[in-house]
Amino acid sequence: MSHASPLRLGVLGSGKGSNFCAIADAIAAGGVNAEVALVLSDVESAGILGHAATRGIPARYIEPGKFRTKLDEAAEVAFVKALQEARVDLIVLAGFMRILKGEFLRAFEGRVINIHPSLLPSFPGLEAWKQALDYGVKVTGCTVHYVDQGIDTGAIIGQRTVPVLDTDTAASLHERIQGAERQLYPAVVAAIARGEIHTRGRQTRGFVSPGV
Ligand code: GAR
């Protein structure tokens, strides 16, 4: 994916939107050759929608349907349609808390990335920072990866480490991991926009971490 014109991003989030803000700010500062074409959320009150509106970026809530952990069929169609109409090149999951399945991934094959708050493959799933703390690891971090059919299993593009301190609580560790996320995610999007990431099966090449 090499783009002379800005890479068009579709950002999906369910929460407060700190990763979205980091990416939008990096774009505004001229460090990422991309533009956020559309922000979508499955949560009507999600902070990410307000942050998008403040920045003048089109943002919509789409009703997710009856399931708790995935989109129902109609919602999936609505998400795909909105993103296709916005002509997005890359889907950026930024705290989107539903699993995206077959039809969605087929529509955007190889073009969906996610950020996860642990060093995958350790601690996939929910509250990964708490899983790391409870397990007793001394180093954790965050991972940006392509999204495949599994849960947090796709090819890894970039990671950043975060030490676990003796004094850490779940909240303090989560906060430091989120700080690392705000550095890692814009750097990965910038590298994709420059056409530097090459993927073969599980192996990706080309990302130079802004620090580990
Ligand atoms: C981020 O910490 C992200 O890693 C996590 O949700 C948070 C969203 O924060 N995602 C997952 O756990 C996905 N499995 P944000 O809304 O402030 O960007």
PDB file of C-alpha atoms in Angstrom, residues 10-211:
ATOM      1  CA  GLY A  10     -11.722   4.783   8.682  1.00  0.00           C
ATOM      2  CA  VAL A  11     -11.348   4.723  12.473  1.00  0.00           C
ATOM      3  CA  LEU A  12     -13.593   2.497  14.609  1.00  0.00           C
ATOM      4  CA  GLY A  13     -13.780   2.935  18.374  1.00  0.00           C
ATOM      5  CA  SER A  14     -16.035   2.188  21.326  1.00  0.00           C
ATOM      6  CA  GLY A  15     -14.343   4.259  24.019  1.00  0.00           C
ATOM      7  CA  LYS A  16     -12.691   7.482  24.979  1.00  0.00           C
ATOM      8  CA  GLY A  17     -10.698   7.835  21.763  1.00  0.00           C
ATOM      9  CA  SER A  18      -7.169   8.593  22.989  1.00  0.00           C
ATOM     10  CA  ASN A  19      -5.614   6.549  20.178  1.00  0.00           C
ATOM     11  CA  PHE A  20      -7.779   8.289  17.608  1.00  0.00           C
ATOM     12  CA  CYS A  21      -6.695  11.681  19.021  1.00  0.00           C
ATOM     13  CA  ALA A  22      -3.019  10.681  18.851  1.00  0.00           C
ATOM     14  CA  ILE A  23      -3.397   9.681  15.195  1.00  0.00           C
ATOM     15  CA  ALA A  24      -5.445  12.771  14.284  1.00  0.00           C
ATOM     16  CA  ASP A  25      -2.926  15.035  16.067  1.00  0.00           C
ATOM     17  CA  ALA A  26       0.025  13.373  14.304  1.00  0.00           C
ATOM     18  CA  ILE A  27      -1.736  13.897  10.957  1.00  0.00           C
ATOM     19  CA  ALA A  28      -2.465  17.542  11.812  1.00  0.00           C
ATOM     20  CA  ALA A  29       1.196  18.041  12.773  1.00  0.00           C
ATOM     21  CA  GLY A  30       2.213  16.798   9.312  1.00  0.00           C
ATOM     22  CA  GLY A  31       3.852  13.572  10.508  1.00  0.00           C
ATOM     23  CA  VAL A  32       1.491  11.118   8.815  1.00  0.00           C
ATOM     24  CA  ASN A  33       0.465  11.238   5.158  1.00  0.00           C
ATOM     25  CA  ALA A  34      -3.146  10.327   5.883  1.00  0.00           C
ATOM     26  CA  GLU A  35      -6.542  11.785   6.574  1.00  0.00           C
ATOM     27  CA  VAL A  36      -9.310  10.446   8.758  1.00  0.00           C
ATOM     28  CA  ALA A  37     -12.210  10.114   6.330  1.00  0.00           C
ATOM     29  CA  LEU A  38     -14.692   8.710   8.844  1.00  0.00           C
ATOM     30  CA  VAL A  39     -15.027   7.720  12.496  1.00  0.00           C
ATOM     31  CA  LEU A  40     -17.592   5.073  13.423  1.00  0.00           C
ATOM     32  CA  SER A  41     -18.667   3.863  16.834  1.00  0.00           C
ATOM     33  CA  ASP A  42     -20.958   1.152  18.160  1.00  0.00           C
ATOM     34  CA  VAL A  43     -21.439   3.180  21.367  1.00  0.00           C
ATOM     35  CA  GLU A  44     -23.606   6.279  21.067  1.00  0.00           C
ATOM     36  CA  SER A  45     -21.955   8.086  24.002  1.00  0.00           C
ATOM     37  CA  ALA A  46     -18.351   7.146  23.115  1.00  0.00           C
ATOM     38  CA  GLY A  47     -15.815   9.932  23.629  1.00  0.00           C
ATOM     39  CA  ILE A  48     -14.247   9.186  20.249  1.00  0.00           C
ATOM     40  CA  LEU A  49     -17.333  10.611  18.472  1.00  0.00           C
ATOM     41  CA  GLY A  50     -17.043  13.901  20.384  1.00  0.00           C
ATOM     42  CA  HIS A  51     -13.304  14.162  19.664  1.00  0.00           C
ATOM     43  CA  ALA A  52     -13.979  13.605  15.953  1.00  0.00           C
ATOM     44  CA  ALA A  53     -16.724  16.238  15.908  1.00  0.00           C
ATOM     45  CA  THR A  54     -14.429  18.750  17.660  1.00  0.00           C
ATOM     46  CA  ARG A  55     -11.860  18.172  14.911  1.00  0.00           C
ATOM     47  CA  GLY A  56     -14.457  18.533  12.137  1.00  0.00           C
ATOM     48  CA  ILE A  57     -14.085  14.877  11.123  1.00  0.00           C
ATOM     49  CA  PRO A  58     -17.237  13.034   9.972  1.00  0.00           C
ATOM     50  CA  ALA A  59     -18.355  10.690  12.750  1.00  0.00           C
ATOM     51  CA  ARG A  60     -21.347   8.393  13.156  1.00  0.00           C
ATOM     52  CA  TYR A  61     -22.844   6.019  15.650  1.00  0.00           C
ATOM     53  CA  ILE A  62     -24.138   2.830  14.053  1.00  0.00           C
ATOM     54  CA  GLU A  63     -26.454   0.648  16.095  1.00  0.00           C
ATOM     55  CA  PRO A  64     -24.565  -2.647  16.619  1.00  0.00           C
ATOM     56  CA  GLY A  65     -27.604  -4.933  16.953  1.00  0.00           C
ATOM     57  CA  LYS A  66     -28.535  -7.611  19.439  1.00  0.00           C
ATOM     58  CA  PHE A  67     -25.189  -9.278  20.192  1.00  0.00           C
ATOM     59  CA  ARG A  68     -22.788  -8.164  22.902  1.00  0.00           C
ATOM     60  CA  THR A  69     -19.445  -9.098  21.384  1.00  0.00           C
ATOM     61  CA  LYS A  70     -19.996  -8.784  17.624  1.00  0.00           C
ATOM     62  CA  LEU A  71     -22.052  -6.820  15.102  1.00  0.00           C
ATOM     63  CA  ASP A  72     -25.257  -8.384  13.850  1.00  0.00           C
ATOM     64  CA  GLU A  73     -25.693  -8.871  10.104  1.00  0.00           C
ATOM     65  CA  ALA A  74     -27.486  -5.575   9.451  1.00  0.00           C
ATOM     66  CA  ALA A  75     -24.919  -3.638  11.474  1.00  0.00           C
ATOM     67  CA  GLU A  76     -22.049  -5.297   9.676  1.00  0.00           C
ATOM     68  CA  VAL A  77     -23.596  -4.282   6.330  1.00  0.00           C
ATOM     69  CA  ALA A  78     -24.074  -0.709   7.599  1.00  0.00           C
ATOM     70  CA  PHE A  79     -20.441  -0.446   8.807  1.00  0.00           C
ATOM     71  CA  VAL A  80     -19.093  -1.822   5.514  1.00  0.00           C
ATOM     72  CA  LYS A  81     -21.321   0.486   3.450  1.00  0.00           C
ATOM     73  CA  ALA A  82     -20.355   3.612   5.405  1.00  0.00           C
ATOM     74  CA  LEU A  83     -16.644   2.810   5.104  1.00  0.00           C
ATOM     75  CA  GLN A  84     -16.891   1.997   1.399  1.00  0.00           C
ATOM     76  CA  GLU A  85     -18.835   5.189   0.723  1.00  0.00           C
ATOM     77  CA  ALA A  86     -16.099   7.128   2.529  1.00  0.00           C
ATOM     78  CA  ARG A  87     -13.574   5.396   0.206  1.00  0.00           C
ATOM     79  CA  VAL A  88     -11.269   4.398   3.030  1.00  0.00           C
ATOM     80  CA  ASP A  89      -7.961   2.679   2.274  1.00  0.00           C
ATOM     81  CA  LEU A  90      -7.250   1.430   5.790  1.00  0.00           C
ATOM     82  CA  ILE A  91      -9.479   0.561   8.747  1.00  0.00           C
ATOM     83  CA  VAL A  92      -7.919   1.524  12.068  1.00  0.00           C
ATOM     84  CA  LEU A  93      -9.455  -0.154  15.108  1.00  0.00           C
ATOM     85  CA  ALA A  94      -8.865   2.120  18.075  1.00  0.00           C
ATOM     86  CA  GLY A  95     -10.507   0.543  21.086  1.00  0.00           C
ATOM     87  CA  PHE A  96     -13.312  -1.051  19.044  1.00  0.00           C
ATOM     88  CA  MET A  97     -14.639  -3.662  21.434  1.00  0.00           C
ATOM     89  CA  ARG A  98     -16.492  -5.971  19.040  1.00  0.00           C
ATOM     90  CA  ILE A  99     -15.056  -8.852  17.054  1.00  0.00           C
ATOM     91  CA  LEU A 100     -15.159  -8.238  13.306  1.00  0.00           C
ATOM     92  CA  LYS A 101     -16.015 -11.317  11.322  1.00  0.00           C
ATOM     93  CA  GLY A 102     -16.088 -12.790   7.829  1.00  0.00           C
ATOM     94  CA  GLU A 103     -18.024 -10.329   5.670  1.00  0.00           C
ATOM     95  CA  PHE A 104     -16.327  -7.261   7.144  1.00  0.00           C
ATOM     96  CA  LEU A 105     -12.842  -8.727   6.840  1.00  0.00           C
ATOM     97  CA  ARG A 106     -13.529  -9.974   3.303  1.00  0.00           C
ATOM     98  CA  ALA A 107     -14.628  -6.454   2.292  1.00  0.00           C
ATOM     99  CA  PHE A 108     -11.349  -4.964   3.565  1.00  0.00           C
ATOM    100  CA  GLU A 109      -8.940  -7.864   3.257  1.00  0.00           C
ATOM    101  CA  GLY A 110      -5.457  -7.059   4.567  1.00  0.00           C
ATOM    102  CA  ARG A 111      -6.543  -3.495   5.292  1.00  0.00           C
ATOM    103  CA  VAL A 112      -7.692  -3.693   8.933  1.00  0.00           C
ATOM    104  CA  ILE A 113      -5.296  -2.987  11.813  1.00  0.00           C
ATOM    105  CA  ASN A 114      -5.816  -3.044  15.572  1.00  0.00           C
ATOM    106  CA  ILE A 115      -3.987  -1.930  18.692  1.00  0.00           C
ATOM    107  CA  HIS A 116      -3.916  -4.236  21.693  1.00  0.00           C
ATOM    108  CA  PRO A 117      -2.661  -3.353  25.196  1.00  0.00           C
ATOM    109  CA  SER A 118      -0.153  -6.219  25.641  1.00  0.00           C
ATOM    110  CA  LEU A 119       2.814  -7.791  23.896  1.00  0.00           C
ATOM    111  CA  LEU A 120       0.932 -10.327  21.803  1.00  0.00           C
ATOM    112  CA  PRO A 121       0.716 -13.292  21.708  1.00  0.00           C
ATOM    113  CA  SER A 122       0.665 -12.852  25.502  1.00  0.00           C
ATOM    114  CA  PHE A 123      -2.644 -11.794  27.013  1.00  0.00           C
ATOM    115  CA  PRO A 124      -5.127 -11.575  24.131  1.00  0.00           C
ATOM    116  CA  GLY A 125      -8.711 -10.596  24.919  1.00  0.00           C
ATOM    117  CA  LEU A 126     -10.107  -8.211  27.498  1.00  0.00           C
ATOM    118  CA  GLU A 127      -8.232  -6.127  30.098  1.00  0.00           C
ATOM    119  CA  ALA A 128      -4.846  -7.311  28.880  1.00  0.00           C
ATOM    120  CA  TRP A 129      -2.986  -4.967  31.267  1.00  0.00           C
ATOM    121  CA  LYS A 130      -4.756  -6.620  34.209  1.00  0.00           C
ATOM    122  CA  GLN A 131      -3.981 -10.082  32.853  1.00  0.00           C
ATOM    123  CA  ALA A 132      -0.287  -9.086  32.673  1.00  0.00           C
ATOM    124  CA  LEU A 133      -0.277  -7.693  36.214  1.00  0.00           C
ATOM    125  CA  ASP A 134      -2.079 -10.747  37.640  1.00  0.00           C
ATOM    126  CA  TYR A 135       0.317 -13.099  35.826  1.00  0.00           C
ATOM    127  CA  GLY A 136       3.321 -11.296  37.292  1.00  0.00           C
ATOM    128  CA  VAL A 137       5.265 -10.443  34.122  1.00  0.00           C
ATOM    129  CA  LYS A 138       7.930  -7.750  34.456  1.00  0.00           C
ATOM    130  CA  VAL A 139       7.567  -6.341  30.957  1.00  0.00           C
ATOM    131  CA  THR A 140       4.414  -5.801  28.955  1.00  0.00           C
ATOM    132  CA  GLY A 141       3.478  -3.262  26.299  1.00  0.00           C
ATOM    133  CA  CYS A 142       1.299  -2.823  23.256  1.00  0.00           C
ATOM    134  CA  THR A 143       0.999  -4.337  19.814  1.00  0.00           C
ATOM    135  CA  VAL A 144      -0.322  -3.130  16.466  1.00  0.00           C
ATOM    136  CA  HIS A 145      -1.336  -6.010  14.225  1.00  0.00           C
ATOM    137  CA  TYR A 146      -3.374  -6.828  11.160  1.00  0.00           C
ATOM    138  CA  VAL A 147      -6.791  -8.216  11.988  1.00  0.00           C
ATOM    139  CA  ASP A 148      -7.610 -11.760  10.949  1.00  0.00           C
ATOM    140  CA  GLN A 149     -10.460 -14.124  11.878  1.00  0.00           C
ATOM    141  CA  GLY A 150      -9.001 -14.881  15.333  1.00  0.00           C
ATOM    142  CA  ILE A 151      -8.978 -12.784  18.478  1.00  0.00           C
ATOM    143  CA  ASP A 152      -5.799 -10.674  18.530  1.00  0.00           C
ATOM    144  CA  THR A 153      -4.001 -13.250  16.364  1.00  0.00           C
ATOM    145  CA  GLY A 154      -3.137 -11.382  13.136  1.00  0.00           C
ATOM    146  CA  ALA A 155       0.349 -10.626  11.819  1.00  0.00           C
ATOM    147  CA  ILE A 156       2.228  -8.230  14.101  1.00  0.00           C
ATOM    148  CA  ILE A 157       3.410  -4.925  12.605  1.00  0.00           C
ATOM    149  CA  GLY A 158       4.910  -3.159  15.621  1.00  0.00           C
ATOM    150  CA  GLN A 159       5.288  -3.425  19.380  1.00  0.00           C
ATOM    151  CA  ARG A 160       6.450  -1.214  22.205  1.00  0.00           C
ATOM    152  CA  THR A 161       7.471  -2.406  25.641  1.00  0.00           C
ATOM    153  CA  VAL A 162       6.390  -1.043  29.019  1.00  0.00           C
ATOM    154  CA  PRO A 163       8.004  -2.158  32.311  1.00  0.00           C
ATOM    155  CA  VAL A 164       5.754  -3.466  35.079  1.00  0.00           C
ATOM    156  CA  LEU A 165       6.718  -1.746  38.348  1.00  0.00           C
ATOM    157  CA  ASP A 166       6.404  -3.260  41.835  1.00  0.00           C
ATOM    158  CA  THR A 167       4.173  -0.337  42.741  1.00  0.00           C
ATOM    159  CA  ASP A 168       1.840  -0.712  39.752  1.00  0.00           C
ATOM    160  CA  THR A 169      -1.899  -0.995  40.077  1.00  0.00           C
ATOM    161  CA  ALA A 170      -4.039  -2.061  37.146  1.00  0.00           C
ATOM    162  CA  ALA A 171      -4.890   1.601  36.597  1.00  0.00           C
ATOM    163  CA  SER A 172      -1.299   2.897  36.661  1.00  0.00           C
ATOM    164  CA  LEU A 173      -0.078   0.136  34.343  1.00  0.00           C
ATOM    165  CA  HIS A 174      -2.969   0.729  31.951  1.00  0.00           C
ATOM    166  CA  GLU A 175      -2.151   4.441  31.846  1.00  0.00           C
ATOM    167  CA  ARG A 176       1.516   3.819  30.955  1.00  0.00           C
ATOM    168  CA  ILE A 177       0.537   1.292  28.280  1.00  0.00           C
ATOM    169  CA  GLN A 178      -1.849   3.845  26.807  1.00  0.00           C
ATOM    170  CA  GLY A 179       1.001   6.367  26.728  1.00  0.00           C
ATOM    171  CA  ALA A 180       3.027   3.855  24.704  1.00  0.00           C
ATOM    172  CA  GLU A 181       0.041   3.248  22.427  1.00  0.00           C
ATOM    173  CA  ARG A 182      -0.188   6.933  21.613  1.00  0.00           C
ATOM    174  CA  GLN A 183       3.381   6.785  20.302  1.00  0.00           C
ATOM    175  CA  LEU A 184       3.175   3.425  18.559  1.00  0.00           C
ATOM    176  CA  TYR A 185      -0.101   3.738  16.648  1.00  0.00           C
ATOM    177  CA  PRO A 186       0.620   6.984  14.734  1.00  0.00           C
ATOM    178  CA  ALA A 187       4.105   5.655  13.885  1.00  0.00           C
ATOM    179  CA  VAL A 188       2.635   2.455  12.421  1.00  0.00           C
ATOM    180  CA  VAL A 189      -0.007   4.342  10.419  1.00  0.00           C
ATOM    181  CA  ALA A 190       2.734   6.655   9.104  1.00  0.00           C
ATOM    182  CA  ALA A 191       4.834   3.662   8.009  1.00  0.00           C
ATOM    183  CA  ILE A 192       1.840   2.082   6.229  1.00  0.00           C
ATOM    184  CA  ALA A 193       1.101   5.421   4.519  1.00  0.00           C
ATOM    185  CA  ARG A 194       4.696   5.552   3.301  1.00  0.00           C
ATOM    186  CA  GLY A 195       4.268   2.067   1.818  1.00  0.00           C
ATOM    187  CA  GLU A 196       6.977   0.631   4.061  1.00  0.00           C
ATOM    188  CA  ILE A 197       5.146  -2.360   5.513  1.00  0.00           C
ATOM    189  CA  HIS A 198       5.398  -5.587   3.549  1.00  0.00           C
ATOM    190  CA  THR A 199       3.556  -8.701   4.634  1.00  0.00           C
ATOM    191  CA  ARG A 200       4.097 -12.366   3.820  1.00  0.00           C
ATOM    192  CA  GLY A 201       1.890 -14.685   5.838  1.00  0.00           C
ATOM    193  CA  ARG A 202       2.589 -13.956   9.505  1.00  0.00           C
ATOM    194  CA  GLN A 203       5.777 -12.057   8.726  1.00  0.00           C
ATOM    195  CA  THR A 204       5.729  -8.314   8.304  1.00  0.00           C
ATOM    196  CA  ARG A 205       8.779  -6.237   7.461  1.00  0.00           C
ATOM    197  CA  GLY A 206       9.476  -2.544   7.458  1.00  0.00           C
ATOM    198  CA  PHE A 207       8.385  -1.036  10.763  1.00  0.00           C
ATOM    199  CA  VAL A 208      11.031   0.785  12.727  1.00  0.00           C
ATOM    200  CA  SER A 209       9.784   1.272  16.267  1.00  0.00           C
ATOM    201  CA  PRO A 210       9.961   4.797  17.726  1.00  0.00           C
ATOM    202  CA  GLY A 211      11.463   3.132  20.837  1.00  0.00           C
TER     203      GLY A 211
END
